[in-house]
Coordinates of C-alpha atoms in Angstrom, one line a residue:
Chain A
M1 CA 19.8 101.0 55.0
L2 CA 20.8 97.6 56.1
H3 CA 23.1 99.0 58.7
L4 CA 20.7 100.6 61.1
P5 CA 18.4 97.6 61.8
L6 CA 21.3 95.4 62.4
A7 CA 22.9 97.9 64.7
I8 CA 19.6 98.1 66.6
L9 CA 19.4 94.3 66.7
A10 CA 22.9 94.1 68.0
L11 CA 22.2 96.6 70.8
G12 CA 19.1 94.7 71.6
S13 CA 21.1 91.5 71.9
V14 CA 23.5 93.1 74.4
A15 CA 20.6 94.2 76.5
A16 CA 19.1 90.8 76.4
C17 CA 22.4 89.4 77.4
R18 CA 22.7 91.7 80.4
Q19 CA 19.2 90.6 81.4
N20 CA 20.2 87.0 81.1
A21 CA 23.3 87.5 83.1
A22 CA 21.4 89.3 85.8
Q23 CA 18.7 86.6 86.0
S24 CA 21.0 83.7 86.5
A25 CA 24.7 83.5 87.1
D26 CA 24.4 79.7 86.7
H27 CA 23.2 80.1 83.2
S28 CA 25.7 82.7 82.2
A29 CA 27.5 80.3 79.9
V30 CA 24.3 79.9 78.0
A31 CA 23.8 83.6 77.9
A32 CA 27.4 84.0 76.6
S33 CA 26.7 81.6 73.8
H34 CA 23.7 83.5 72.6
C35 CA 23.9 87.0 73.9
S36 CA 25.9 88.8 71.3
A37 CA 23.5 87.6 68.8
A38 CA 20.2 87.0 70.3
I39 CA 18.8 88.1 66.9
G40 CA 15.9 85.8 66.4
G41 CA 17.5 82.8 68.0
S42 CA 19.0 80.1 65.9
V43 CA 21.0 80.3 62.8
S44 CA 19.8 78.4 59.8
T45 CA 22.7 78.7 57.4
V46 CA 26.2 80.0 57.5
V47 CA 28.0 80.6 54.2
A48 CA 31.5 81.9 54.0
V49 CA 31.6 84.9 51.7
P50 CA 34.3 87.4 50.6
L51 CA 34.4 90.4 52.8
M52 CA 32.3 93.0 51.0
A53 CA 32.2 95.7 53.6
S54 CA 33.5 96.5 57.0
G55 CA 32.4 98.3 60.1
A56 CA 30.6 97.7 63.3
S57 CA 27.1 98.3 62.0
L58 CA 27.4 95.5 59.5
L59 CA 28.4 92.9 62.0
V60 CA 26.0 90.3 63.3
S61 CA 27.5 88.3 66.1
G62 CA 26.9 84.6 65.6
A63 CA 24.5 82.6 67.7
A64 CA 25.8 79.2 68.9
I65 CA 25.2 76.3 66.7
Q66 CA 27.0 73.0 67.2
S67 CA 27.7 71.1 64.0
S68 CA 30.2 68.6 65.0
T69 CA 32.2 66.6 62.6
Q70 CA 34.8 64.1 63.4
T71 CA 36.7 61.5 61.5
S72 CA 39.8 60.2 60.2
P73 CA 42.3 58.0 62.0
P74 CA 45.7 59.4 62.8
P75 CA 47.8 59.8 59.7
A76 CA 50.2 56.9 59.2
A77 CA 53.8 57.6 59.2
P78 CA 55.9 57.1 56.1
L79 CA 57.5 60.5 55.7
H80 CA 57.5 62.3 52.4
T81 CA 60.2 64.6 51.2
P82 CA 59.4 68.1 52.3
N83 CA 58.7 70.7 49.7
G84 CA 60.4 74.1 49.7
P85 CA 59.6 76.6 52.4
P86 CA 56.1 77.9 52.3
A87 CA 55.6 80.8 50.0
L88 CA 52.6 82.6 48.6
Chain W
M1 CA 49.7 51.5 99.0
T2 CA 46.7 53.7 99.6
R3 CA 49.1 56.4 100.9
F4 CA 51.2 56.1 97.8
I5 CA 48.2 56.5 95.5
K6 CA 47.0 59.5 97.4
L7 CA 50.5 61.0 97.2
C8 CA 50.6 60.4 93.4
A9 CA 47.2 62.0 93.1
A10 CA 48.2 65.0 95.1
I11 CA 51.4 65.5 93.0
A12 CA 49.3 65.1 89.8
I13 CA 46.9 67.8 90.9
L14 CA 49.8 70.1 91.8
I15 CA 51.5 69.7 88.5
S16 CA 48.6 69.7 86.2
P17 CA 48.3 73.4 85.8
V18 CA 52.0 73.6 84.8
V19 CA 51.6 71.2 81.9
A20 CA 48.1 72.2 80.8
T21 CA 49.2 74.4 78.0
A22 CA 46.9 74.0 75.1
G23 CA 43.6 72.9 76.6
S24 CA 40.8 73.6 74.2
S25 CA 37.5 72.9 75.8
A26 CA 34.2 74.5 75.0
A27 CA 33.3 76.9 77.7
G28 CA 32.7 75.3 81.0
K29 CA 31.9 77.4 84.1
P30 CA 32.3 81.0 83.0
I31 CA 34.8 83.2 84.8
L32 CA 33.9 86.6 83.1
P33 CA 30.5 88.3 83.0
A34 CA 28.6 87.1 80.0
A35 CA 27.6 90.6 78.9
E36 CA 31.2 91.8 78.9
V37 CA 32.3 88.7 77.1
A38 CA 29.8 89.5 74.3
I39 CA 31.0 93.1 74.0
F40 CA 34.7 92.0 73.9
A41 CA 33.9 89.3 71.3
D42 CA 32.2 91.9 69.1
R43 CA 35.1 94.3 69.5
V44 CA 37.4 91.6 68.2
Q45 CA 35.0 91.0 65.3
Q46 CA 34.9 94.7 64.5
D47 CA 38.7 94.9 64.5
L48 CA 38.9 92.0 62.0
A49 CA 36.2 93.5 59.8
A50 CA 37.9 96.9 59.8
R51 CA 41.1 95.3 58.6
G52 CA 39.3 93.4 55.8
A53 CA 40.0 90.0 57.2
S54 CA 38.0 87.2 55.6
I55 CA 39.7 84.7 57.9
A56 CA 41.9 85.0 60.9
I57 CA 43.5 82.9 63.6
V58 CA 42.2 84.0 67.0
S59 CA 43.3 82.8 70.4
C60 CA 42.0 83.0 74.0
M61 CA 43.2 82.6 77.5
G62 CA 41.5 79.5 78.8
R63 CA 43.7 79.3 81.9
D64 CA 45.2 81.8 84.3
P65 CA 48.4 83.0 82.6
A66 CA 50.2 82.8 86.0
Q67 CA 49.8 79.1 85.8
M68 CA 51.2 78.8 82.3
P69 CA 54.7 77.9 81.3
N70 CA 57.0 80.7 80.2
G71 CA 56.3 82.1 76.8
I72 CA 52.7 80.8 76.5
L73 CA 49.8 83.1 76.9
Y74 CA 46.9 81.5 75.1
T75 CA 45.4 78.0 75.4
H76 CA 43.0 77.9 72.5
V77 CA 43.0 79.0 68.9
A78 CA 40.5 78.7 66.1
F79 CA 39.8 80.1 62.6
W80 CA 37.3 82.9 62.5
V81 CA 35.6 83.1 59.2
Y82 CA 33.7 86.1 57.9
A83 CA 30.4 84.7 56.8
Q84 CA 27.0 85.6 55.7
I85 CA 24.7 84.4 58.4
T86 CA 21.0 83.7 57.7
L87 CA 18.9 83.6 60.8
A88 CA 15.9 81.5 61.5
D89 CA 13.6 84.4 60.6
G90 CA 15.2 84.7 57.2
S91 CA 17.1 87.9 57.9
R92 CA 20.7 88.1 56.9
G93 CA 23.8 89.7 58.1
Q94 CA 27.6 89.4 58.2
G95 CA 29.7 88.2 61.1
Y96 CA 32.4 85.8 62.0
R97 CA 31.9 82.1 62.5
V98 CA 34.4 80.2 64.6
Y99 CA 35.8 76.9 63.5
N100 CA 37.0 75.1 66.7
L101 CA 38.5 71.9 67.7
Y102 CA 37.2 71.2 71.2
Q103 CA 37.9 68.5 73.8
R104 CA 34.9 66.6 74.7
T105 CA 33.7 67.3 78.2
D106 CA 32.9 63.7 79.0
D107 CA 36.1 62.3 77.6
R108 CA 39.1 64.7 77.6
T109 CA 41.1 62.4 75.3
V110 CA 38.7 62.9 72.4
S111 CA 38.0 66.0 70.3
D112 CA 35.3 67.2 67.9
L113 CA 35.2 70.0 65.3
V114 CA 32.7 72.5 66.4
Q115 CA 31.4 75.7 65.0
D116 CA 30.3 78.4 67.4
S117 CA 30.1 82.1 67.8
P118 CA 32.7 84.7 68.8
A119 CA 30.9 85.1 72.2
A120 CA 30.9 81.3 72.8
F121 CA 34.6 81.2 71.8
F122 CA 35.4 83.6 74.7
A123 CA 32.8 82.3 77.1
G124 CA 35.3 80.3 79.1
A125 CA 38.2 82.8 78.9
Q126 CA 40.0 83.9 82.0
R127 CA 41.0 87.3 80.7
F128 CA 39.8 89.7 78.1
D129 CA 43.0 89.2 76.1
T130 CA 43.4 87.7 72.6
G131 CA 46.2 87.1 70.1
V132 CA 45.2 87.5 66.5
I133 CA 46.9 86.5 63.3
I134 CA 45.5 87.8 60.0
P135 CA 47.0 85.8 57.1
K136 CA 48.0 87.6 53.9
P137 CA 45.1 87.9 51.5
A138 CA 46.4 85.2 49.2
L139 CA 46.6 82.8 52.0
Q140 CA 43.2 83.8 53.3
R141 CA 41.7 82.7 50.0
K142 CA 43.5 79.4 50.2
L143 CA 42.5 78.8 53.8
L144 CA 38.8 79.5 52.9
A145 CA 39.0 76.9 50.1
V146 CA 40.4 74.3 52.6
L147 CA 37.7 75.1 55.2
N148 CA 35.0 74.7 52.6
S149 CA 36.4 71.3 51.5
S150 CA 36.5 67.9 53.0
T151 CA 40.2 68.4 53.8
Y152 CA 39.3 70.4 56.9
A153 CA 37.5 67.5 58.5
A154 CA 39.9 64.9 57.0
L155 CA 42.8 66.5 58.8
H156 CA 41.1 66.1 62.2
N157 CA 42.6 63.5 64.4
P158 CA 40.1 63.1 67.3
R159 CA 42.8 61.6 69.6
Y160 CA 43.4 64.6 71.8
S161 CA 46.5 65.5 73.7
V162 CA 47.1 68.9 75.4
L163 CA 50.8 68.7 74.5
S164 CA 50.4 67.0 71.2
N165 CA 53.6 66.8 69.1
P166 CA 53.0 68.3 65.7
R167 CA 55.9 66.3 64.2
N168 CA 53.9 63.1 64.3
G169 CA 50.3 62.2 63.9
M170 CA 49.6 60.3 67.1
F171 CA 47.6 63.0 68.8
Q172 CA 46.2 66.4 67.9
N173 CA 44.9 69.5 69.7
C174 CA 43.3 72.8 68.5
T175 CA 46.6 74.5 67.6
E176 CA 48.0 71.5 65.8
H177 CA 44.8 71.1 63.7
T178 CA 45.1 74.8 62.9
L179 CA 48.7 74.2 61.8
D180 CA 47.7 71.2 59.6
V181 CA 45.0 73.3 57.9
L182 CA 47.4 76.1 57.5
M183 CA 50.0 73.8 55.8
A184 CA 47.3 72.3 53.6
A185 CA 46.4 75.7 52.4
A186 CA 50.0 77.0 52.0
Y187 CA 51.1 74.0 50.0
G188 CA 47.8 73.2 48.2
T189 CA 47.8 69.6 49.5
S190 CA 45.5 67.4 51.5
D191 CA 48.0 64.7 51.9
P192 CA 48.7 64.3 55.7
N193 CA 52.1 62.8 55.1
Q194 CA 53.2 65.7 52.9
I195 CA 51.9 68.1 55.5
Q196 CA 53.8 66.3 58.2
A197 CA 57.0 66.4 56.2
N198 CA 56.7 70.1 55.7
I199 CA 55.9 70.7 59.4
I200 CA 59.0 68.8 60.4
A201 CA 61.1 70.7 57.9
Y202 CA 59.9 74.3 58.6
F203 CA 57.8 74.6 61.7
D204 CA 59.5 75.1 65.1
P205 CA 57.1 74.1 67.9
Q206 CA 57.2 75.7 71.4
V207 CA 59.5 73.8 73.7
I208 CA 57.8 73.1 77.0
S209 CA 60.1 72.8 80.1
I210 CA 58.8 69.8 81.9
G211 CA 61.0 67.4 83.8
G212 CA 60.9 63.6 83.9
L213 CA 59.0 63.5 87.2
K214 CA 56.3 65.9 85.9
R215 CA 56.0 63.9 82.7
T216 CA 55.5 60.7 84.7
F217 CA 52.8 62.1 86.9
A218 CA 51.1 64.3 84.3
T219 CA 49.1 61.4 82.9
L220 CA 47.9 60.6 86.4
A221 CA 46.2 64.0 86.4
S222 CA 44.7 63.4 83.0
E223 CA 45.3 61.0 80.1
A224 CA 45.0 64.1 77.9
L225 CA 48.4 65.2 79.4
T226 CA 50.2 62.3 77.8
T227 CA 53.7 63.0 76.4
Q228 CA 54.2 59.5 74.9
D229 CA 54.3 61.0 71.4
H230 CA 57.5 63.0 72.3
G231 CA 61.1 62.1 72.7
S232 CA 63.3 63.6 75.3
V233 CA 62.1 67.1 74.5
V234 CA 58.5 68.1 74.7
A235 CA 57.4 70.6 72.1
T236 CA 54.0 71.5 71.0
T237 CA 52.1 73.9 68.7
T238 CA 51.1 77.2 70.4
F239 CA 49.7 80.5 69.2
G240 CA 53.2 82.0 69.6
S241 CA 54.9 79.3 67.5
L242 CA 52.2 79.7 64.8
A243 CA 52.7 83.4 64.7
R244 CA 56.5 83.1 64.5
F245 CA 56.2 80.6 61.7
M246 CA 53.8 82.7 59.7
Q247 CA 55.9 85.8 60.2
K248 CA 59.2 84.0 59.3
Y249 CA 57.8 82.9 56.0
G250 CA 55.8 86.0 55.1
L251 CA 52.4 84.3 55.6
A252 CA 51.0 86.8 58.1
A253 CA 49.7 90.3 57.2
E254 CA 49.2 91.3 60.9
V255 CA 49.8 89.8 64.3
Y256 CA 48.5 91.7 67.3
R257 CA 47.2 91.4 70.8
R258 CA 43.8 92.8 71.8
T259 CA 42.6 93.7 75.2
P260 CA 39.5 95.8 76.0
S261 CA 41.6 99.0 75.9
T262 CA 44.6 98.3 73.8
I263 CA 45.9 96.8 70.5
S264 CA 49.6 96.1 70.4
R265 CA 51.8 94.3 67.9
F266 CA 53.5 91.1 68.8

């Protein structure tokens, strides 16, 4: 039952996107950021989860949020001995 | 003197597309229609979900491929992470979040880690064309652990260079940060020096054909085009070199190219 509303919302978002694009080419970057997910506007939380299901109807395209993080000076150099080749 | 400066500037402008291989800026002025970008982004999401990918390395063409050096198609890569997204109205759904390293628009020599959406990821693309690497499931779990840890940010070096050398830590770009995170996951380490040692031992970066004159003038076009972290050979991390590395060591489950109408294997 979850699938249909999300699919409808997704379709709605594309329609909104087309409208945005038509209204203003200058603002199309903004439209692109939001259009595939104009579902209620902003995102409040994003939590990575194991993939439980697949298929288009379950997908919600993300809205743009900008959480920037930056840090850390460049790593200093003394080289370590490499491990073996990467293996899983 | 003025004529000389003008000449240098002209040369710099002429060569800048040639050396601008791995630029990773957030979308500037869009080239492609926003509605079509959204549809393409969702197609890429659907492909990933259909393949059961919790995490993937996805690339885009931020520059005209005709301007790119031989062997390089994509200018930007990022991790796409399948996530539960709770919207402002409390509704929930699943989709992919994109973990980017972007150049700042007001200072091209500095980068930030930025999360955005699949549509935003492709907003500045020149073509509807993406290369995708789906890591093996065991590596996906390890990558997810790194992305959810402080290691992900700790491996970020904000000193940005388009042609950053992955064999040292002077600069970094989006592809190199992706490589560092990949190595952290594969080896279960957050030690940048150990990661560096393993990169030097096992990763073959993409060699960029660029002569001495071009190297000299590149920094006139942009400080982000510096090659001071390289020796006589310029080699940098690219989508292709990441794919080759992961295929060589059995880390990739799938590597493919997606356009609006086709999916083909690399």
